[in-house]
Coordinates of C-alpha atoms in Angstrom, one line a residue:
X1 CA -4.5 -51.8 19.4
X2 CA -4.2 -49.7 22.6
X3 CA -2.8 -52.6 24.6
X4 CA 0.2 -52.9 22.3
X5 CA 1.2 -49.3 23.1
X6 CA 1.6 -50.1 26.8
X7 CA 2.9 -53.6 26.5
X8 CA 5.7 -52.3 24.4
X9 CA 6.9 -49.9 27.2
X10 CA 6.2 -52.1 30.3
X11 CA 9.8 -52.6 31.3
X12 CA 10.6 -48.9 30.9
X13 CA 7.5 -47.7 32.7
X14 CA 7.9 -50.1 35.6
X15 CA 11.6 -49.1 36.0
X16 CA 10.9 -45.4 35.8
X17 CA 8.1 -45.3 38.5
X18 CA 9.3 -46.4 41.9
X19 CA 7.0 -48.3 44.2
X20 CA 6.6 -45.3 46.5
X21 CA 3.8 -42.7 46.0
X22 CA 5.5 -39.7 47.6
X23 CA 5.6 -37.6 44.4
X24 CA 3.4 -34.5 44.7
X25 CA 0.6 -35.7 42.4
X26 CA 0.3 -39.2 44.0
X27 CA 0.5 -37.8 47.5
X28 CA -2.3 -35.3 46.7
X29 CA -4.4 -38.1 45.2
X30 CA -4.0 -40.2 48.3
X31 CA -4.9 -37.3 50.5
X32 CA -8.1 -36.5 48.6
X33 CA -9.0 -40.2 48.5
X34 CA -9.1 -40.2 52.3
X35 CA -9.1 -43.2 54.6
X36 CA -9.6 -46.5 52.7
X37 CA -9.1 -49.0 55.6
X38 CA -11.6 -51.8 55.1
X39 CA -13.1 -50.3 52.0
X40 CA -13.5 -51.8 48.5
X41 CA -11.2 -49.8 46.2
X42 CA -10.9 -49.9 42.3
X43 CA -7.7 -48.7 40.8
X44 CA -8.2 -47.8 37.2
X45 CA -5.3 -48.0 34.7
X46 CA -3.2 -49.5 37.5
X47 CA -0.1 -50.2 35.4
X48 CA 2.4 -52.2 37.4
X49 CA 0.5 -51.7 40.6
X50 CA 2.3 -48.8 42.2
X51 CA -0.8 -47.0 43.6
X52 CA -2.7 -50.3 44.0
X53 CA -0.2 -51.5 46.5
X54 CA -0.1 -48.3 48.4
X55 CA -3.9 -48.4 48.7
X56 CA -3.6 -52.0 50.1
X57 CA -1.0 -50.8 52.6
X58 CA -3.6 -48.3 53.8
X59 CA -6.1 -51.1 54.4
X60 CA -8.0 -51.0 51.2
X61 CA -9.4 -54.2 49.6
X62 CA -8.1 -53.2 46.2
X63 CA -8.6 -54.4 42.6
X64 CA -6.3 -52.9 39.9
X65 CA -7.5 -52.9 36.3
X66 CA -5.2 -52.3 33.3
X67 CA -5.3 -53.0 29.6
X68 CA -1.6 -54.0 29.5
X69 CA -1.1 -57.7 30.2
X70 CA 2.6 -57.1 30.6
X71 CA 2.1 -54.4 33.2
X72 CA -0.4 -56.5 35.1
X73 CA 2.1 -59.4 35.1
X74 CA 4.6 -57.1 36.8
X75 CA 2.0 -56.1 39.3
X76 CA 1.2 -59.8 40.1
X77 CA 4.9 -60.6 40.4
X78 CA 5.2 -57.8 43.0
X79 CA 2.2 -59.2 44.9
X80 CA 3.7 -62.7 44.8
X81 CA 7.0 -61.4 46.1
X82 CA 5.5 -59.2 48.9
X83 CA 1.8 -60.1 49.4
X84 CA -0.5 -57.2 50.3
X85 CA -3.8 -58.6 49.1
X86 CA -3.9 -56.7 45.8
X87 CA -5.9 -58.3 43.0
X88 CA -5.6 -57.5 39.3
X89 CA -7.7 -57.7 36.2
X90 CA -6.5 -57.4 32.6
X91 CA -9.2 -55.3 30.9
X92 CA -9.8 -52.2 28.9
X93 CA -11.2 -49.7 31.5
X94 CA -13.5 -48.2 29.0
X95 CA -15.2 -51.6 28.5
X96 CA -14.7 -53.2 31.8
X97 CA -18.1 -52.5 33.3
X98 CA -19.4 -56.0 32.6
X99 CA -16.5 -57.5 34.4
X100 CA -17.1 -55.5 37.6
X101 CA -20.1 -55.8 40.0
X102 CA -22.4 -52.8 40.0
X103 CA -22.1 -50.4 42.9
X104 CA -19.5 -52.7 44.6
X105 CA -16.7 -50.1 45.3
X106 CA -16.4 -47.4 47.9
X107 CA -13.5 -45.6 46.3
X108 CA -12.0 -45.5 42.8
X109 CA -8.7 -44.0 41.7
X110 CA -6.9 -43.3 38.5
X111 CA -3.4 -42.0 38.7
X112 CA -2.2 -40.4 35.4
X113 CA -4.3 -42.9 33.4
X114 CA -7.2 -40.9 31.9
X115 CA -5.1 -39.2 29.2
X116 CA -3.8 -42.7 28.2
X117 CA -7.3 -44.0 27.7
X118 CA -8.8 -43.2 24.3
X119 CA -12.4 -43.5 25.3
X120 CA -12.9 -41.1 28.2
X121 CA -16.7 -41.5 28.4
X122 CA -16.3 -45.3 28.4
X123 CA -13.8 -45.2 31.3
X124 CA -16.0 -42.8 33.4
X125 CA -19.1 -44.9 32.7
X126 CA -17.2 -47.9 34.1
X127 CA -16.2 -45.9 37.2
X128 CA -19.7 -44.6 37.8
X129 CA -21.2 -48.1 37.4
X130 CA -18.7 -49.6 39.8
X131 CA -19.0 -47.0 42.5
X132 CA -21.7 -47.1 45.2
X133 CA -23.8 -43.9 45.5
X134 CA -21.8 -41.4 47.5
X135 CA -18.6 -43.3 46.6
X136 CA -15.6 -41.1 45.8
X137 CA -13.5 -41.1 42.6
X138 CA -10.1 -39.4 42.7
X139 CA -8.0 -38.9 39.6
X140 CA -4.8 -37.1 38.7
X141 CA -3.6 -36.0 35.2
X142 CA -0.9 -33.9 33.8
X143 CA -2.6 -30.5 34.0
X144 CA -4.5 -29.8 30.7
X145 CA -3.1 -26.2 30.8
X146 CA 0.6 -27.3 31.1
X147 CA 2.4 -26.4 27.9
X148 CA 5.6 -28.2 28.7
X149 CA 9.0 -27.2 30.2
X150 CA 12.4 -27.8 28.7
X151 CA 12.6 -31.4 27.6
X152 CA 9.4 -32.4 29.4
X153 CA 6.4 -32.6 27.0
X154 CA 3.3 -30.8 27.9
X155 CA -0.4 -31.7 27.7
X156 CA -0.5 -30.8 24.0
X157 CA 2.1 -30.7 21.2
X158 CA 4.5 -27.8 21.2
X159 CA 3.3 -26.8 17.7
X160 CA -0.4 -27.1 18.7
X161 CA -2.7 -25.3 21.0
X162 CA -4.6 -25.9 24.2
X163 CA -7.9 -26.1 22.3
X164 CA -6.7 -28.7 19.9
X165 CA -8.0 -32.0 21.4
X166 CA -6.5 -35.1 20.0
X167 CA -4.2 -38.0 20.5
X168 CA -0.6 -37.1 19.9
X169 CA 3.0 -38.4 20.4
X170 CA 6.0 -36.4 21.4
X171 CA 8.9 -36.1 19.0
X172 CA 12.6 -35.1 19.1
X173 CA 14.2 -35.0 22.6
X174 CA 11.0 -35.0 24.5
X175 CA 9.9 -37.7 27.0
X176 CA 10.6 -41.3 25.9
X177 CA 7.3 -42.5 27.2
X178 CA 5.3 -39.9 25.3
X179 CA 7.3 -40.7 22.1
X180 CA 6.3 -44.3 22.3
X181 CA 2.7 -44.3 23.6
X182 CA 1.5 -40.8 23.1
X183 CA -1.4 -39.2 25.0
X184 CA -4.8 -37.8 24.6
X185 CA -5.0 -34.0 25.2
X186 CA -8.3 -32.8 26.5
X187 CA -9.3 -29.4 27.8
X188 CA -10.2 -28.9 31.4
X189 CA -13.8 -28.2 30.4
X190 CA -13.9 -31.6 28.6
X191 CA -12.8 -33.5 31.7
X192 CA -15.2 -31.6 34.0
X193 CA -18.2 -31.9 31.7
X194 CA -17.5 -35.6 31.2
X195 CA -17.4 -36.3 34.9
X196 CA -20.7 -34.6 35.4
X197 CA -22.2 -36.4 32.5
X198 CA -21.6 -39.6 34.4
X199 CA -22.9 -38.4 37.7
X200 CA -19.4 -37.8 39.1
X201 CA -19.7 -34.5 40.9
X202 CA -16.5 -32.6 41.7
X203 CA -16.1 -31.7 45.4
X204 CA -12.4 -31.0 45.7
X205 CA -9.5 -30.0 43.4
X206 CA -5.8 -29.7 44.0
X207 CA -3.0 -28.4 41.8
X208 CA 0.2 -29.6 43.5
X209 CA 3.5 -28.1 42.5
X210 CA 6.1 -30.4 41.0
X211 CA 9.1 -31.5 43.2
X212 CA 11.6 -28.7 44.1
X213 CA 14.4 -30.6 42.3
X214 CA 12.3 -30.8 39.1
X215 CA 11.6 -27.0 39.1
X216 CA 15.3 -26.3 39.8
X217 CA 16.2 -27.7 36.4
X218 CA 13.2 -26.4 34.6
X219 CA 12.7 -22.9 36.1
X220 CA 9.9 -22.0 33.6
X221 CA 7.7 -24.8 35.1
X222 CA 7.2 -22.7 38.2
X223 CA 5.0 -20.4 36.1
X224 CA 2.5 -23.0 35.0
X225 CA 0.1 -25.5 36.6
X226 CA 1.7 -29.0 36.2
X227 CA -0.6 -31.5 37.9
X228 CA -4.3 -31.6 38.4
X229 CA -6.0 -33.8 41.1
X230 CA -9.8 -34.0 41.3
X231 CA -12.1 -35.8 43.7
X232 CA -15.7 -36.5 42.7
X233 CA -18.7 -38.1 44.5
X234 CA -21.0 -40.6 42.8
X235 CA -24.5 -39.1 42.8

């Protein structure tokens, strides 16, 4: 079951991702999301609540949804220890539509979650159903064109190809997280066509560079797009 994959790495994941959102991809996502003060915000695949809490700090009335009960428990613990008004729901984002009111959210976000969700169409259908017309959806993923750099796994297996769309898990010395939970590689066209299929129309795109320190130890990464951030409007 998908939830078992993420429950098994909850401690590692929560420890490896600090509460701040100043990394290039998260910062670009928040910039494209724009002001959220007083708005209803849905954070899809929220994990331990890192982005959810940042959206609350910016004034959003935010609900985080994640399939992993262990990660949501960590998010609720953080809310209990330092209340910001964040709420959380344990649910599979690709099947969560019935648990969310239709057209109830002004903004939806998904930070590095879509490649972890097996049913892309199901997740986007949930987002489209939950957003009000004109509402914005901002997502970030490891760039589908990123082939990897050094010990950092890329979007697709080192022995595969960009056009080979499938779930895969890293091996050898590559990323511990990708060894344990794997990821779904999808081409850029698959993401863009799926968004449009669900009336989520792209109106802004960013491809932020990785941190300078990251590039310094993986010089070849400077030659490739590493992150993809996309903002859509609900038609």
